PDB file of C-alpha atoms in Angstrom:
ATOM      1  CA  MET D 186      -0.072  -0.040  -0.030  1.00 87.00           C
ATOM      2  CA  LYS D 187       1.224   3.470  -0.793  1.00 96.00           C
ATOM      3  CA  GLY D 188       0.449   6.894   0.515  1.00 98.00           C
ATOM      4  CA  ARG D 189       0.913  10.320  -0.875  1.00 98.00           C
ATOM      5  CA  ILE D 190       2.892  12.534   1.332  1.00 98.00           C
ATOM      6  CA  HIS D 191       4.109  16.051   1.214  1.00 97.00           C
ATOM      7  CA  SER D 192       7.151  16.022   3.598  1.00 97.00           C
ATOM      8  CA  MET D 193       8.668  14.623   6.889  1.00 97.00           C
ATOM      9  CA  ASP D 194      10.195  16.187  10.009  1.00 97.00           C
ATOM     10  CA  THR D 195      12.246  13.916  12.137  1.00 97.00           C
ATOM     11  CA  PHE D 196      12.397  16.310  15.291  1.00 95.00           C
ATOM     12  CA  GLY D 197       8.946  17.762  15.900  1.00 96.00           C
ATOM     13  CA  THR D 198       8.189  19.092  19.379  1.00 95.00           C
ATOM     14  CA  VAL D 199       4.761  20.790  18.945  1.00 94.00           C
ATOM     15  CA  ASP D 200       2.574  18.077  17.624  1.00 96.00           C
ATOM     16  CA  GLY D 201       1.884  15.895  20.602  1.00 97.00           C
ATOM     17  CA  PRO D 202       4.059  14.821  23.691  1.00 97.00           C
ATOM     18  CA  GLY D 203       7.706  14.548  23.423  1.00 98.00           C
ATOM     19  CA  ILE D 204       9.972  14.366  20.480  1.00 98.00           C
ATOM     20  CA  ARG D 205       8.139  13.238  17.434  1.00 98.00           C
ATOM     21  CA  PHE D 206       8.451  11.986  13.812  1.00 98.00           C
ATOM     22  CA  VAL D 207       5.960  14.181  11.982  1.00 98.00           C
ATOM     23  CA  LEU D 208       4.640  12.962   8.512  1.00 98.00           C
ATOM     24  CA  PHE D 209       2.676  15.594   6.367  1.00 98.00           C
ATOM     25  CA  MET D 210       0.162  13.881   4.138  1.00 98.00           C
ATOM     26  CA  GLN D 211      -0.822  15.417   0.880  1.00 98.00           C
ATOM     27  CA  GLY D 212      -4.436  16.532   0.189  1.00 97.00           C
ATOM     28  CA  CYS D 213      -7.159  18.213   2.042  1.00 97.00           C
ATOM     29  CA  ALA D 214     -10.846  18.871   1.584  1.00 94.00           C
ATOM     30  CA  LEU D 215     -10.639  22.302   3.398  1.00 96.00           C
ATOM     31  CA  GLN D 216      -9.067  25.317   2.176  1.00 94.00           C
ATOM     32  CA  CYS D 217      -8.572  27.442   5.417  1.00 95.00           C
ATOM     33  CA  GLN D 218      -7.755  31.089   4.882  1.00 95.00           C
ATOM     34  CA  PHE D 219      -5.010  30.920   7.444  1.00 93.00           C
ATOM     35  CA  CYS D 220      -3.397  27.658   6.278  1.00 93.00           C
ATOM     36  CA  HIS D 221       0.331  27.682   6.505  1.00 88.00           C
ATOM     37  CA  ASN D 222       0.652  24.632   4.175  1.00 91.00           C
ATOM     38  CA  PRO D 223      -1.577  25.408   1.174  1.00 93.00           C
ATOM     39  CA  ASP D 224       0.817  23.322  -0.943  1.00 93.00           C
ATOM     40  CA  THR D 225      -0.672  20.292   0.770  1.00 95.00           C
ATOM     41  CA  TRP D 226      -4.098  20.817  -0.592  1.00 95.00           C
ATOM     42  CA  ASP D 227      -3.785  19.157  -4.003  1.00 94.00           C
ATOM     43  CA  THR D 228      -4.459  15.503  -3.606  1.00 94.00           C
ATOM     44  CA  LYS D 229      -2.360  14.758  -6.674  1.00 94.00           C
ATOM     45  CA  GLY D 230       0.725  16.719  -5.421  1.00 94.00           C
ATOM     46  CA  GLY D 231       3.572  15.379  -3.274  1.00 95.00           C
ATOM     47  CA  ARG D 232       5.048  11.948  -3.728  1.00 97.00           C
ATOM     48  CA  GLN D 233       3.995   8.357  -3.137  1.00 98.00           C
ATOM     49  CA  VAL D 234       5.731   6.190  -0.462  1.00 98.00           C
ATOM     50  CA  THR D 235       5.217   2.762   1.009  1.00 98.00           C
ATOM     51  CA  VAL D 236       4.937   2.167   4.797  1.00 98.00           C
ATOM     52  CA  GLU D 237       8.252   0.462   4.806  1.00 98.00           C
ATOM     53  CA  GLU D 238       9.774   3.477   3.284  1.00 98.00           C
ATOM     54  CA  VAL D 239       8.500   5.635   6.056  1.00 98.00           C
ATOM     55  CA  LEU D 240       9.616   3.057   8.702  1.00 98.00           C
ATOM     56  CA  ARG D 241      13.174   3.268   7.415  1.00 98.00           C
ATOM     57  CA  GLU D 242      13.050   7.082   7.810  1.00 98.00           C
ATOM     58  CA  ILE D 243      11.790   6.645  11.464  1.00 98.00           C
ATOM     59  CA  GLU D 244      14.032   3.900  12.593  1.00 98.00           C
ATOM     60  CA  PRO D 245      17.378   5.764  13.296  1.00 97.00           C
ATOM     61  CA  TYR D 246      15.547   8.210  15.607  1.00 98.00           C
ATOM     62  CA  VAL D 247      13.444   5.614  17.578  1.00 98.00           C
ATOM     63  CA  PRO D 248      15.529   5.935  20.910  1.00 97.00           C
ATOM     64  CA  TYR D 249      15.133   9.667  20.947  1.00 96.00           C
ATOM     65  CA  TYR D 250      11.315   9.333  20.394  1.00 98.00           C
ATOM     66  CA  LYS D 251      10.737   6.644  23.115  1.00 97.00           C
ATOM     67  CA  SER D 252      13.164   8.284  25.680  1.00 97.00           C
ATOM     68  CA  SER D 253      11.299  11.656  25.436  1.00 97.00           C
ATOM     69  CA  GLY D 254       7.805  10.109  25.688  1.00 97.00           C
ATOM     70  CA  GLY D 255       7.279  11.052  21.967  1.00 98.00           C
ATOM     71  CA  GLY D 256       6.372   8.998  18.826  1.00 98.00           C
ATOM     72  CA  ILE D 257       4.818   9.710  15.425  1.00 98.00           C
ATOM     73  CA  THR D 258       2.424  12.186  14.478  1.00 98.00           C
ATOM     74  CA  VAL D 259       0.641  12.163  11.094  1.00 98.00           C
ATOM     75  CA  THR D 260      -0.643  15.514   9.929  1.00 97.00           C
ATOM     76  CA  GLY D 261      -1.249  17.307   6.566  1.00 92.00           C
ATOM     77  CA  GLY D 262      -3.112  18.215   4.679  1.00 92.00           C
ATOM     78  CA  GLU D 263      -5.721  15.963   6.101  1.00 97.00           C
ATOM     79  CA  PRO D 264      -4.523  12.515   7.130  1.00 97.00           C
ATOM     80  CA  THR D 265      -7.995  10.850   7.320  1.00 98.00           C
ATOM     81  CA  LEU D 266      -8.317  11.329   3.415  1.00 97.00           C
ATOM     82  CA  GLN D 267      -5.717   8.336   3.445  1.00 98.00           C
ATOM     83  CA  ALA D 268      -6.926   6.505   6.491  1.00 98.00           C
ATOM     84  CA  PRO D 269      -6.117   2.924   5.359  1.00 98.00           C
ATOM     85  CA  PHE D 270      -2.411   3.978   4.706  1.00 98.00           C
ATOM     86  CA  VAL D 271      -2.093   5.739   8.093  1.00 98.00           C
ATOM     87  CA  ALA D 272      -3.747   2.892   9.908  1.00 98.00           C
ATOM     88  CA  GLN D 273      -1.184   0.375   8.372  1.00 98.00           C
ATOM     89  CA  LEU D 274       1.669   2.835   9.194  1.00 98.00           C
ATOM     90  CA  PHE D 275       0.462   3.306  12.866  1.00 98.00           C
ATOM     91  CA  LYS D 276       0.030  -0.463  13.208  1.00 98.00           C
ATOM     92  CA  ALA D 277       3.638  -1.020  11.999  1.00 98.00           C
ATOM     93  CA  CYS D 278       4.969   1.708  14.250  1.00 98.00           C
ATOM     94  CA  LYS D 279       3.392   0.046  17.158  1.00 98.00           C
ATOM     95  CA  GLU D 280       4.424  -3.479  16.312  1.00 98.00           C
ATOM     96  CA  ARG D 281       8.014  -2.835  15.158  1.00 98.00           C
ATOM     97  CA  PHE D 282       8.957   0.068  17.424  1.00 98.00           C
ATOM     98  CA  GLY D 283       6.293   0.420  20.199  1.00 98.00           C
ATOM     99  CA  LEU D 284       5.786   4.117  19.323  1.00 98.00           C
ATOM    100  CA  HIS D 285       2.917   6.370  20.543  1.00 98.00           C
ATOM    101  CA  THR D 286       0.808   7.406  17.766  1.00 98.00           C
ATOM    102  CA  ALA D 287      -0.959  10.737  17.144  1.00 98.00           C
ATOM    103  CA  LEU D 288      -3.332  11.842  14.437  1.00 98.00           C
ATOM    104  CA  ASP D 289      -3.488  15.631  13.666  1.00 98.00           C
ATOM    105  CA  SER D 290      -6.783  16.134  12.028  1.00 98.00           C
ATOM    106  CA  SER D 291      -9.412  18.724  11.044  1.00 97.00           C
ATOM    107  CA  GLY D 292     -12.102  15.976  11.863  1.00 97.00           C
ATOM    108  CA  PHE D 293     -13.553  16.401   8.337  1.00 97.00           C
ATOM    109  CA  CYS D 294     -14.084  12.684   8.201  1.00 96.00           C
ATOM    110  CA  GLU D 295     -16.888  10.191   8.440  1.00 96.00           C
ATOM    111  CA  PRO D 296     -16.424   7.972  11.447  1.00 96.00           C
ATOM    112  CA  SER D 297     -17.143   4.837   9.410  1.00 96.00           C
ATOM    113  CA  HIS D 298     -14.050   5.794   7.450  1.00 96.00           C
ATOM    114  CA  ALA D 299     -11.783   5.954  10.491  1.00 97.00           C
ATOM    115  CA  GLY D 300     -12.538   2.896  12.339  1.00 97.00           C
ATOM    116  CA  GLU D 301      -9.452   0.872  11.662  1.00 98.00           C
ATOM    117  CA  LEU D 302      -7.328   3.964  12.064  1.00 98.00           C
ATOM    118  CA  MET D 303      -8.528   4.563  15.408  1.00 98.00           C
ATOM    119  CA  GLN D 304      -7.557   1.040  16.540  1.00 98.00           C
ATOM    120  CA  TYR D 305      -3.972   2.220  16.240  1.00 98.00           C
ATOM    121  CA  THR D 306      -4.223   5.900  17.236  1.00 98.00           C
ATOM    122  CA  ASP D 307      -3.302   6.732  20.860  1.00 98.00           C
ATOM    123  CA  LEU D 308      -4.065  10.492  20.546  1.00 98.00           C
ATOM    124  CA  VAL D 309      -6.167  12.697  18.294  1.00 98.00           C
ATOM    125  CA  LEU D 310      -5.051  16.390  17.855  1.00 98.00           C
ATOM    126  CA  LEU D 311      -8.529  17.733  16.661  1.00 98.00           C
ATOM    127  CA  ASP D 312      -8.657  21.142  15.098  1.00 98.00           C
ATOM    128  CA  LEU D 313     -11.952  22.922  15.900  1.00 98.00           C
ATOM    129  CA  LYS D 314     -11.588  26.096  13.879  1.00 97.00           C
ATOM    130  CA  GLN D 315     -15.067  27.842  14.303  1.00 97.00           C
ATOM    131  CA  LEU D 316     -18.251  26.623  16.054  1.00 96.00           C
ATOM    132  CA  ASN D 317     -20.487  28.960  14.056  1.00 96.00           C
ATOM    133  CA  ASN D 318     -21.322  26.937  10.815  1.00 97.00           C
ATOM    134  CA  GLU D 319     -21.716  29.927   8.581  1.00 97.00           C
ATOM    135  CA  LYS D 320     -18.433  31.503   9.751  1.00 97.00           C
ATOM    136  CA  HIS D 321     -16.796  28.171   9.461  1.00 97.00           C
ATOM    137  CA  GLU D 322     -17.784  27.779   5.981  1.00 97.00           C
ATOM    138  CA  ARG D 323     -16.437  31.271   5.077  1.00 96.00           C
ATOM    139  CA  LEU D 324     -13.108  30.499   6.833  1.00 97.00           C
ATOM    140  CA  THR D 325     -12.480  27.016   5.570  1.00 97.00           C
ATOM    141  CA  SER D 326     -14.695  26.433   2.346  1.00 96.00           C
ATOM    142  CA  GLN D 327     -16.716  23.716   4.177  1.00 97.00           C
ATOM    143  CA  PRO D 328     -19.542  23.444   6.877  1.00 97.00           C
ATOM    144  CA  ASN D 329     -18.492  22.019  10.178  1.00 97.00           C
ATOM    145  CA  ASP D 330     -21.289  19.558  10.725  1.00 97.00           C
ATOM    146  CA  ARG D 331     -19.218  16.629   9.759  1.00 97.00           C
ATOM    147  CA  ILE D 332     -16.444  17.732  12.041  1.00 98.00           C
ATOM    148  CA  LEU D 333     -18.685  18.154  15.097  1.00 98.00           C
ATOM    149  CA  LYS D 334     -20.053  14.748  14.397  1.00 98.00           C
ATOM    150  CA  PHE D 335     -16.501  13.292  14.280  1.00 98.00           C
ATOM    151  CA  ALA D 336     -15.554  15.063  17.553  1.00 98.00           C
ATOM    152  CA  ALA D 337     -18.690  13.532  19.258  1.00 98.00           C
ATOM    153  CA  TRP D 338     -17.882  10.032  17.879  1.00 98.00           C
ATOM    154  CA  LEU D 339     -14.373  10.362  19.252  1.00 98.00           C
ATOM    155  CA  SER D 340     -15.922  11.138  22.797  1.00 98.00           C
ATOM    156  CA  ALA D 341     -18.294   8.269  22.417  1.00 98.00           C
ATOM    157  CA  ILE D 342     -15.407   5.776  21.758  1.00 98.00           C
ATOM    158  CA  GLY D 343     -13.374   7.313  24.452  1.00 98.00           C
ATOM    159  CA  LYS D 344     -10.413   8.205  22.307  1.00 98.00           C
ATOM    160  CA  PRO D 345      -8.009  10.744  23.981  1.00 98.00           C
ATOM    161  CA  VAL D 346      -8.154  14.125  22.344  1.00 98.00           C
ATOM    162  CA  TRP D 347      -6.257  17.370  22.423  1.00 98.00           C
ATOM    163  CA  ILE D 348      -8.504  20.194  21.137  1.00 98.00           C
ATOM    164  CA  ARG D 349      -6.650  22.807  19.002  1.00 98.00           C
ATOM    165  CA  HIS D 350      -8.101  26.208  18.135  1.00 98.00           C
ATOM    166  CA  VAL D 351      -6.296  28.871  16.097  1.00 97.00           C
ATOM    167  CA  LEU D 352      -6.999  32.292  17.435  1.00 98.00           C
ATOM    168  CA  ILE D 353      -7.321  34.919  14.687  1.00 97.00           C
ATOM    169  CA  PRO D 354      -8.134  38.501  15.760  1.00 97.00           C
ATOM    170  CA  GLY D 355     -11.447  39.576  14.352  1.00 95.00           C
ATOM    171  CA  ILE D 356     -12.276  36.102  13.002  1.00 96.00           C
ATOM    172  CA  THR D 357     -12.201  33.393  15.550  1.00 97.00           C
ATOM    173  CA  ASP D 358     -11.896  35.390  18.787  1.00 96.00           C
ATOM    174  CA  GLN D 359     -15.391  36.766  19.249  1.00 96.00           C
ATOM    175  CA  ALA D 360     -16.682  36.160  22.756  1.00 97.00           C
ATOM    176  CA  GLY D 361     -19.884  34.375  21.440  1.00 97.00           C
ATOM    177  CA  ASP D 362     -17.895  32.079  19.239  1.00 97.00           C
ATOM    178  CA  LEU D 363     -15.354  31.221  22.087  1.00 98.00           C
ATOM    179  CA  THR D 364     -18.387  30.557  24.435  1.00 98.00           C
ATOM    180  CA  LEU D 365     -19.794  28.111  21.825  1.00 97.00           C
ATOM    181  CA  LEU D 366     -16.573  26.356  21.566  1.00 98.00           C
ATOM    182  CA  GLY D 367     -16.249  26.092  25.386  1.00 98.00           C
ATOM    183  CA  GLU D 368     -19.764  24.677  25.585  1.00 98.00           C
ATOM    184  CA  PHE D 369     -19.130  22.099  22.930  1.00 98.00           C
ATOM    185  CA  ILE D 370     -15.922  20.966  24.568  1.00 98.00           C
ATOM    186  CA  GLY D 371     -17.786  20.744  27.899  1.00 97.00           C
ATOM    187  CA  HIS D 372     -20.034  18.128  26.257  1.00 96.00           C
ATOM    188  CA  LEU D 373     -17.124  16.012  25.418  1.00 97.00           C
ATOM    189  CA  ARG D 374     -15.666  13.404  27.867  1.00 96.00           C
ATOM    190  CA  ASN D 375     -12.286  12.571  26.145  1.00 97.00           C
ATOM    191  CA  VAL D 376     -10.479  16.008  26.040  1.00 98.00           C
ATOM    192  CA  GLU D 377      -7.052  15.996  27.837  1.00 98.00           C
ATOM    193  CA  LYS D 378      -5.948  19.407  26.734  1.00 97.00           C
ATOM    194  CA  VAL D 379      -7.140  22.430  25.009  1.00 97.00           C
ATOM    195  CA  GLU D 380      -4.468  24.202  23.024  1.00 97.00           C
ATOM    196  CA  LEU D 381      -4.864  27.843  21.843  1.00 97.00           C
ATOM    197  CA  LEU D 382      -2.648  28.462  18.778  1.00 96.00           C
ATOM    198  CA  PRO D 383      -1.984  32.153  18.129  1.00 96.00           C
ATOM    199  CA  TYR D 384      -2.491  32.974  14.440  1.00 96.00           C
ATOM    200  CA  HIS D 385       0.845  33.607  12.448  1.00 92.00           C
ATOM    201  CA  ARG D 386       1.894  34.539   9.038  1.00 88.00           C
ATOM    202  CA  MET D 387       4.702  32.132   8.597  1.00 84.00           C
ATOM    203  CA  GLY D 388       3.073  30.403   5.657  1.00 82.00           C
ATOM    204  CA  VAL D 389       2.126  33.527   3.747  1.00 90.00           C
ATOM    205  CA  TYR D 390       5.121  33.032   1.198  1.00 87.00           C
ATOM    206  CA  LYS D 391       3.679  29.759   0.119  1.00 91.00           C
ATOM    207  CA  TRP D 392       0.440  31.494  -0.932  1.00 91.00           C
ATOM    208  CA  GLN D 393       2.567  33.866  -2.932  1.00 90.00           C
ATOM    209  CA  GLN D 394       4.596  31.109  -4.503  1.00 91.00           C
ATOM    210  CA  LEU D 395       1.366  29.403  -5.597  1.00 91.00           C
ATOM    211  CA  GLY D 396      -0.083  32.682  -6.949  1.00 91.00           C
ATOM    212  CA  ARG D 397      -3.032  32.645  -4.535  1.00 92.00           C
ATOM    213  CA  LYS D 398      -4.538  35.664  -2.855  1.00 91.00           C
ATOM    214  CA  TYR D 399      -4.026  35.641   0.860  1.00 93.00           C
ATOM    215  CA  ALA D 400      -7.372  36.665   2.358  1.00 91.00           C
ATOM    216  CA  LEU D 401      -5.967  37.515   5.804  1.00 93.00           C
ATOM    217  CA  GLU D 402      -3.589  40.132   4.674  1.00 91.00           C
ATOM    218  CA  GLY D 403      -3.215  42.790   7.536  1.00 91.00           C
ATOM    219  CA  VAL D 404      -4.593  40.465  10.367  1.00 95.00           C
ATOM    220  CA  PRO D 405      -2.151  40.640  13.307  1.00 95.00           C
ATOM    221  CA  THR D 406      -0.971  38.059  15.654  1.00 95.00           C
ATOM    222  CA  PRO D 407      -3.025  38.076  18.973  1.00 97.00           C
ATOM    223  CA  THR D 408      -1.361  39.467  21.969  1.00 97.00           C
ATOM    224  CA  ASP D 409      -0.684  37.294  25.106  1.00 97.00           C
ATOM    225  CA  ARG D 410      -3.521  39.124  26.751  1.00 97.00           C
ATOM    226  CA  GLU D 411      -5.931  38.321  23.874  1.00 97.00           C
ATOM    227  CA  VAL D 412      -4.950  34.719  24.152  1.00 97.00           C
ATOM    228  CA  GLU D 413      -5.382  34.628  27.888  1.00 98.00           C
ATOM    229  CA  ARG D 414      -8.952  36.306  27.521  1.00 98.00           C
ATOM    230  CA  ALA D 415      -9.953  33.641  24.973  1.00 98.00           C
ATOM    231  CA  ARG D 416      -8.737  30.976  27.254  1.00 98.00           C
ATOM    232  CA  GLU D 417     -10.887  32.329  30.018  1.00 98.00           C
ATOM    233  CA  LEU D 418     -13.958  32.478  27.911  1.00 98.00           C
ATOM    234  CA  ILE D 419     -13.520  28.824  26.763  1.00 98.00           C
ATOM    235  CA  GLU D 420     -12.800  27.356  30.107  1.00 97.00           C
ATOM    236  CA  ALA D 421     -15.721  29.253  31.790  1.00 97.00           C
ATOM    237  CA  ALA D 422     -18.133  27.915  29.343  1.00 97.00           C
ATOM    238  CA  ARG D 423     -16.633  24.474  29.333  1.00 97.00           C
ATOM    239  CA  ARG D 424     -16.899  24.302  33.231  1.00 96.00           C
ATOM    240  CA  VAL D 425     -20.580  25.320  33.285  1.00 95.00           C
ATOM    241  CA  THR D 426     -21.487  22.867  30.640  1.00 95.00           C
ATOM    242  CA  ALA D 427     -19.476  20.073  32.060  1.00 90.00           C
ATOM    243  CA  SER D 428     -21.049  20.486  35.471  1.00 88.00           C
ATOM    244  CA  ARG D 429     -24.715  20.069  34.224  1.00 85.00           C
ATOM    245  CA  PRO D 430     -26.253  16.709  34.766  1.00 78.00           C
TER     246      PRO D 430
END
C-alpha cells in the first residue's frame, strides 16, 4: 500500500507529547484562509511512499522518540483522506518500534471511514476552527457539521483528544464564538488538553509562490492578553457545561 505525502520532520516538538517524527500527508478537503501549508491541498501533489519507506526514515531516531515520551504524528493536509495507509503505518510503528501514535486532523471525516485507523491511534489532535457554521464555511470552504459529528464520535469511543483552536483576531476570537466552543468541549468526555494556537503569518510566502491571494492580509498576531482572554472564555463555558447533569 502506498500513501501520498508532502514532507517529513524527524524532530517535531509541537505536535503531541515528546519528540516526534511528523509526517505531512498530501491532500485536504478544506481550504482554510489561514493555512500555512496550502501546498498540501492538492491530492495529486507530493510523492508516493510505502509504509516500509516511512519506517526506514523513522528507525534511526526511535531511541530519541521513546526516551522523550514521544512517537509519530501524522498531519497534513488531512490524513484521514488516506486513512487506510495511516492505519497500516501506525500499526507497523506500534508492532515494530512500540511508538506512541498521534493523528492531527481537522475532523472532516466520516467515523465509518476511520474505524480501523482509531484502533492504532493513541491520541487525536483535533482542530476545531469555528463553531458557528456560517463563519466556518467562510473560513474553511466547508461546513462544520461533519467535524462536530466526528468529535462527538471520538468522545463516544473514549479516544483521547487534544483540542486545538487557532485564535485569529477579528475572525475566531469573538466572545460568542469562544463561548460556543467552550460549551461544545464541555459536552465531550475525552478531552485531555485544549491548545490555543495564536495565528501567525509564517506560511504567507507559500500562498505567494502558488499565486494565490492571501485573504487575511493585515490581520495581526494576537497578544498574550488576547490569548488569555480567549482561554478564560472557553474554560468558563466549558466548566458550566460539564457541570450540568
